[in-house]
Short mmCIF file of C-alpha atoms in Angstrom, two decimals:
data_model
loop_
_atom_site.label_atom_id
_atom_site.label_comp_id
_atom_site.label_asym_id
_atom_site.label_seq_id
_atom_site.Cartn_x
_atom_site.Cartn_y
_atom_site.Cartn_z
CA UNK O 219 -25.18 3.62 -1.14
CA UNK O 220 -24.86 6.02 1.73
CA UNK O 221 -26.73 3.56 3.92
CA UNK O 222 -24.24 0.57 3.36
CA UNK O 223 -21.02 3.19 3.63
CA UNK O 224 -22.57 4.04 6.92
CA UNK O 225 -23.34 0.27 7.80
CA UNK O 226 -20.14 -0.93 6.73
CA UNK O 227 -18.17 2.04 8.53
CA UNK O 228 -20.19 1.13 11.59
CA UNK O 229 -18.65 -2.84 11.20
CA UNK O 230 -15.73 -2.39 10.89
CA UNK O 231 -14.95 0.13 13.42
CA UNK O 232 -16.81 -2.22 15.78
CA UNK O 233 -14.66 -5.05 14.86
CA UNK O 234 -11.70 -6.37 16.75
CA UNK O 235 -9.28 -6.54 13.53
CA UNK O 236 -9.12 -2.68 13.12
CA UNK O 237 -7.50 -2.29 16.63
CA UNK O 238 -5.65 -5.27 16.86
CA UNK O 239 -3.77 -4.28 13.93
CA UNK O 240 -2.68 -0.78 14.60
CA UNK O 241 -1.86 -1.73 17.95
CA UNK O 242 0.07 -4.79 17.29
CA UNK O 243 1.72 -2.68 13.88
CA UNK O 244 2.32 0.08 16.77
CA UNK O 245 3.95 -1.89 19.15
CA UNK O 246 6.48 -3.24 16.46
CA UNK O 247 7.31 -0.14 15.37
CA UNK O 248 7.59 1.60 19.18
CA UNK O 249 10.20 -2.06 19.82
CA UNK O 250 11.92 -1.12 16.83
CA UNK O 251 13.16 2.15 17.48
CA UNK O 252 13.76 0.94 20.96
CA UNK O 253 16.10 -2.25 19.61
CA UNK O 254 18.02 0.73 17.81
CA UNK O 255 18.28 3.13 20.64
CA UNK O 256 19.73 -0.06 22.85
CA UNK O 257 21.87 -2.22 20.33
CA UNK O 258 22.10 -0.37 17.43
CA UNK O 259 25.29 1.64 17.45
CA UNK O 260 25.98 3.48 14.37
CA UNK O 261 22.23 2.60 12.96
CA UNK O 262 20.70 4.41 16.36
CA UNK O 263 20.04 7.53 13.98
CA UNK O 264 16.82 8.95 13.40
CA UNK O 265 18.31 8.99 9.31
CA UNK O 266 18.49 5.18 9.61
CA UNK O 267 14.99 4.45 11.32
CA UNK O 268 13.33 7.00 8.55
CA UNK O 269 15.43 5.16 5.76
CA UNK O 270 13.25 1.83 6.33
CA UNK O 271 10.37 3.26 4.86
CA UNK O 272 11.86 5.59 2.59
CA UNK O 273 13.84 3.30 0.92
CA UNK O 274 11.12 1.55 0.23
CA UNK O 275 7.74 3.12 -1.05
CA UNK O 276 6.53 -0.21 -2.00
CA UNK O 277 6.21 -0.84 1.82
CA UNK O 278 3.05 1.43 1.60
CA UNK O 279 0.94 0.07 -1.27
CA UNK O 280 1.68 -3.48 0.40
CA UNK O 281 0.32 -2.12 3.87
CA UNK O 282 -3.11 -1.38 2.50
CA UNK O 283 -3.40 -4.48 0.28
CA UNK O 284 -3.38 -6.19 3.19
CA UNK O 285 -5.58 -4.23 5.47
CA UNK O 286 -7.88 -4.53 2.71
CA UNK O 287 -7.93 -8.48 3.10
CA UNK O 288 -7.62 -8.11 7.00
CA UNK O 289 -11.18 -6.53 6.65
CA UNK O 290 -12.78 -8.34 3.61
CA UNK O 291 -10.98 -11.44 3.02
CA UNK O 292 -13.82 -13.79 5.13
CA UNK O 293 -16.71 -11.72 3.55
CA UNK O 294 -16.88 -14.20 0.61
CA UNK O 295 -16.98 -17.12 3.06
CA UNK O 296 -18.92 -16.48 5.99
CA UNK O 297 -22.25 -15.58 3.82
CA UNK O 298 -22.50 -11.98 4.66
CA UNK O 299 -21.75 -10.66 1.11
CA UNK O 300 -24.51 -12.54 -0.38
CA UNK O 301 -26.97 -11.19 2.43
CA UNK O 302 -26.03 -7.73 1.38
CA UNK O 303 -26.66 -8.73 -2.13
CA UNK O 304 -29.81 -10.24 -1.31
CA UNK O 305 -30.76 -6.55 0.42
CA UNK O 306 -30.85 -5.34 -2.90
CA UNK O 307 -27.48 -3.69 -2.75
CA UNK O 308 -25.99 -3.75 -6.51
CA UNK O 309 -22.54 -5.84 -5.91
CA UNK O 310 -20.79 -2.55 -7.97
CA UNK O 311 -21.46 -0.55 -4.73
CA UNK O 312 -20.86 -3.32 -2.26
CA UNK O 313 -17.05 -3.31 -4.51
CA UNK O 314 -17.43 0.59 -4.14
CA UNK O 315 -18.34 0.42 -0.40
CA UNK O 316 -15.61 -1.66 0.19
CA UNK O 317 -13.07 -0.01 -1.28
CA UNK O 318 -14.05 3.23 0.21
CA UNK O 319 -13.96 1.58 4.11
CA UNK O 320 -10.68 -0.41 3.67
CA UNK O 321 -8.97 2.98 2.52
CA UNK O 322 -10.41 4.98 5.33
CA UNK O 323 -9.17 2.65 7.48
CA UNK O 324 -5.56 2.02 5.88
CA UNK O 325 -5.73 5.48 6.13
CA UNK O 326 -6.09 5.59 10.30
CA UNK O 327 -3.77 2.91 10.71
CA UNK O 328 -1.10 4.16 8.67
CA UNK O 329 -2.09 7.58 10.49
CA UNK O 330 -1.17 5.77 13.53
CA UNK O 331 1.79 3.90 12.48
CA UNK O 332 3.34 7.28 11.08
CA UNK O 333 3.20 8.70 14.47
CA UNK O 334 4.33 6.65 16.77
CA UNK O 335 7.41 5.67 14.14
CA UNK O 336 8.32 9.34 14.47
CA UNK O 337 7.28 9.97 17.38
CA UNK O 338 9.41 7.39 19.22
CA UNK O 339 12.37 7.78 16.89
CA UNK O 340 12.34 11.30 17.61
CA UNK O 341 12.41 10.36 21.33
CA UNK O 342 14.79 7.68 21.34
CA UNK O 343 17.24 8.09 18.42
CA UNK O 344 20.32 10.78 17.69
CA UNK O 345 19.42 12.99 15.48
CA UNK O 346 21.72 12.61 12.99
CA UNK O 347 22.29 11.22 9.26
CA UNK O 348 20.77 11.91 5.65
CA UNK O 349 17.00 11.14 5.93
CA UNK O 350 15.17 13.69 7.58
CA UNK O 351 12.20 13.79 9.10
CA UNK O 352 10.89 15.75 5.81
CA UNK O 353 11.90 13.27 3.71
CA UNK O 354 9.45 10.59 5.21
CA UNK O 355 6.65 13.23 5.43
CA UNK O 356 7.23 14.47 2.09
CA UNK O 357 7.07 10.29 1.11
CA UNK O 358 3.56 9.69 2.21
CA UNK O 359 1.50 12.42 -0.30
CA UNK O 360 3.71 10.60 -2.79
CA UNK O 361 2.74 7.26 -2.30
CA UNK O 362 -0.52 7.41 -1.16
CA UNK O 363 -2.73 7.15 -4.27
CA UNK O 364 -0.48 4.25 -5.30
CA UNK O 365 -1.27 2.50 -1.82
CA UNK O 366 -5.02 2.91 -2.69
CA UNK O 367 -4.83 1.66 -6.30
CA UNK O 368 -2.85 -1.53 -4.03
CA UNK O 369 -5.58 -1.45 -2.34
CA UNK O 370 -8.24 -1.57 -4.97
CA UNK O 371 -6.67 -4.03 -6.74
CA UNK O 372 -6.71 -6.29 -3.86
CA UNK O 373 -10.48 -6.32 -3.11
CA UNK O 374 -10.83 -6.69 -7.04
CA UNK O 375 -8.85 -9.99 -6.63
CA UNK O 376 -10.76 -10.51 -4.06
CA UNK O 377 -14.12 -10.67 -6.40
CA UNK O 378 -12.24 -12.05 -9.09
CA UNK O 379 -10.86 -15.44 -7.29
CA UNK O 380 -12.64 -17.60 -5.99
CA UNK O 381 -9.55 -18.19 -3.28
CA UNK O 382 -7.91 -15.81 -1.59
CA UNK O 383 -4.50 -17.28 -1.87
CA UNK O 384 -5.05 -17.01 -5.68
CA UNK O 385 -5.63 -13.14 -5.18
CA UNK O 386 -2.54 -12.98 -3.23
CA UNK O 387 -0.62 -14.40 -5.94
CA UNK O 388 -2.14 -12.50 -8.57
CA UNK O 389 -1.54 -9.22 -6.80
CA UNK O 390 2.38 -9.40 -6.49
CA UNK O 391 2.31 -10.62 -10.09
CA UNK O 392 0.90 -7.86 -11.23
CA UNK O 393 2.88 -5.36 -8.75
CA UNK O 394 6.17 -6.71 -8.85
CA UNK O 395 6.96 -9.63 -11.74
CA UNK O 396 4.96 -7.94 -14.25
CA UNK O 397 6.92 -4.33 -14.00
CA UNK O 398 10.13 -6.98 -14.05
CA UNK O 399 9.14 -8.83 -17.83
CA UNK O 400 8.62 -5.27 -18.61
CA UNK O 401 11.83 -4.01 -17.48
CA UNK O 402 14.18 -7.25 -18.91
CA UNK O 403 11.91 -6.46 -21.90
CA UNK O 404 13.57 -2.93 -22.13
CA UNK O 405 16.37 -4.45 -21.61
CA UNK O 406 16.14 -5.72 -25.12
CA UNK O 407 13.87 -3.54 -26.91
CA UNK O 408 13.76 -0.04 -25.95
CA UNK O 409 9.85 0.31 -26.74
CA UNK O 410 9.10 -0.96 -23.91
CA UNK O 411 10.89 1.25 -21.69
CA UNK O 412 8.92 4.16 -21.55
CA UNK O 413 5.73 1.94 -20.33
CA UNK O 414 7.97 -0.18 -17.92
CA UNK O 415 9.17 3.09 -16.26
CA UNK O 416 5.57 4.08 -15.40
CA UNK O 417 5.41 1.09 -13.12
CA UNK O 418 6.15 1.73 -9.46
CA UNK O 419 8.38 -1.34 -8.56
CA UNK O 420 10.69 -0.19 -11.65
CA UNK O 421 10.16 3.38 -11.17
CA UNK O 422 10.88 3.52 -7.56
CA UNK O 423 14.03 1.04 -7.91
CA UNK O 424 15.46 2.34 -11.60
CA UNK O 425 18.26 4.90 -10.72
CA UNK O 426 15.92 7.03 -8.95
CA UNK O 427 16.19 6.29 -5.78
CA UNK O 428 19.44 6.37 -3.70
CA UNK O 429 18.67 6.05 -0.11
CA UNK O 430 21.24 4.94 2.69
CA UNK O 431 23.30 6.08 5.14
CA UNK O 432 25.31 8.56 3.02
CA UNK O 433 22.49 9.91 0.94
CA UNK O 434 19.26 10.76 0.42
CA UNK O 435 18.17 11.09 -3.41
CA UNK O 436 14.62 10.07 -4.06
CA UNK O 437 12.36 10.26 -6.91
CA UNK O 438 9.92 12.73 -5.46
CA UNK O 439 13.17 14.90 -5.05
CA UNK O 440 12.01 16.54 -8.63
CA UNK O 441 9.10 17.89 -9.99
CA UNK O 442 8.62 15.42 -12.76
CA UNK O 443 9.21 12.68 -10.57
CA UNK O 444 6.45 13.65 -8.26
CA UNK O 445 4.30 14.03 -11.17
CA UNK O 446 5.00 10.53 -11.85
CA UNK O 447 4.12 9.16 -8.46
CA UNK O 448 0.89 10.95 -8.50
CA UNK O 449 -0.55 10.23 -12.46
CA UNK O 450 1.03 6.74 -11.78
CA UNK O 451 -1.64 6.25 -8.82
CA UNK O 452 -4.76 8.02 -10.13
CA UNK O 453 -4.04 5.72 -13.48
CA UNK O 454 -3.68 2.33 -11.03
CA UNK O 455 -6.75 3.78 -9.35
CA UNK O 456 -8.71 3.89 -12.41
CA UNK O 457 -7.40 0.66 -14.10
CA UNK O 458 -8.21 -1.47 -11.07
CA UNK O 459 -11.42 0.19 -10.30
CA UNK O 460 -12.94 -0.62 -13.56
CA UNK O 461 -11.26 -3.79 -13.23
CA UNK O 462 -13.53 -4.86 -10.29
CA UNK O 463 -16.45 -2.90 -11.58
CA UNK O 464 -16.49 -5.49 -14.45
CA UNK O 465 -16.09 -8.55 -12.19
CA UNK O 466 -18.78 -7.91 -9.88
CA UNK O 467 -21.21 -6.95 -12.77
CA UNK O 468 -20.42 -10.11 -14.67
CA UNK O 469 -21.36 -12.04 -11.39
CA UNK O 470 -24.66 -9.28 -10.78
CA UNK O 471 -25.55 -11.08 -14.82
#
């Protein structure tokens, strides 16, 4: 296991993808904050720059997903998964492997990202408005394990279909029209509300999040709702973990 972690760590830090996409995601966000500090009047705040991703934690769990398929989405077509399999590497720790790399390096480039959105915002923008720098700091413990359970999911879907666009598919209905049945459901029949509530998309957008350019209320504002945010990603974690563990060994039978 340690020997394929190492190999695959080795990969895809010698791989073109990994840089091109921080650099191209950090040159977006650097002309961003520029566009604001040139043309954008009453938004050329640091409060409204910040607001973009705080407003939206979803942004997060999306961003891995897909540097998880940046990374592994030709591995099923280019013949080099079954030449690891043929090494006599069990396809539950090629999954493991895999899902272990792609958050390490979701995890550099949103490193990256972070800091030269704040960084240049700090540099080029009035300091002024509701959303704080905190706030957005305070935001990224909070959605992190819920950006790796994205993540997991996605390389699940990535054993599970056969094509890729299929995954895609099957990832936002799982992330974002599933929580909605659930939600119209409780709507209607207030047993499912508790369960629909436990599902980011609902949770993050339900009355718990208030987030412009007169206020700043968020979920993780109390304790319970940073409980939520963190048991809600360690249980997406586990689901989709065990949901790819039983993929891959139905294709190892």
């Amino acid at each position: 296991m340690m020997n394929y972690l190492k190999s695959e760590a080795y990969r895809v830090t010698h791989t073109k993808e990994l840089y091109m996409t921080a650099g191209i995601i950090a040159v977006l966000v650097i002309m961003l904050n520029g566009v604001l500090s040139i043309w954008g009047r009453r938004y050329a705040v640091t409060s409204f720059s910040y607001s973009n991703l705080v407003a939206n934690p979803m942004v997060f769990v999306m961003a891995g997903t897909v540097i998880a398929y940046i990374l592994y989405e030709d591995s099923h077509k280019n013949g080099s998964l079954k030449n690891t399999v043929a090494s006599g590497i069990s396809r539950v720790k090629i999954f493991a492997g895999q899902c272990l790399v792609s958050a390490a390096a979701a995890t550099l480039i949103m490193t990256v990202t972070l800091v030269c959105w704040i960084v240049s915002a700090e540099l080029l923008l009035e300091h002024a408005g509701p959303v704080i720098l905190d706030d957005l700091l305070l935001e990224v413990p909070m959605v992190y394990l819920l950006s790796v359970a994205g993540l997991i999911c996605g390389i699940a879907f990535l054993e599970i279909f056969e094509k890729n666009v299929s995954g895609i598919i099957a990832w936002f209905l799982i992330w974002f029209a599933v929580p909605k049945i659930f939600m119209y459901l409780a709507l209607r029949f207030e047993a499912f509300y508790p369960t629909a509530m436990w599902m980011p998309s609902n949770f993050f957008g339900i009355n718990s999040m208030q987030v412009n350019m007169q206020n700043c209320l968020t979920i993780w504002d109390s304790a319970a709702g940073m409980v939520r945010c963190v048991a809600s990603g360690i249980i997406g974690i586990i689901i989709f973990a065990a949901v790819g563990t039983l993929a891959v060994r139905k294709k190892d039978l």
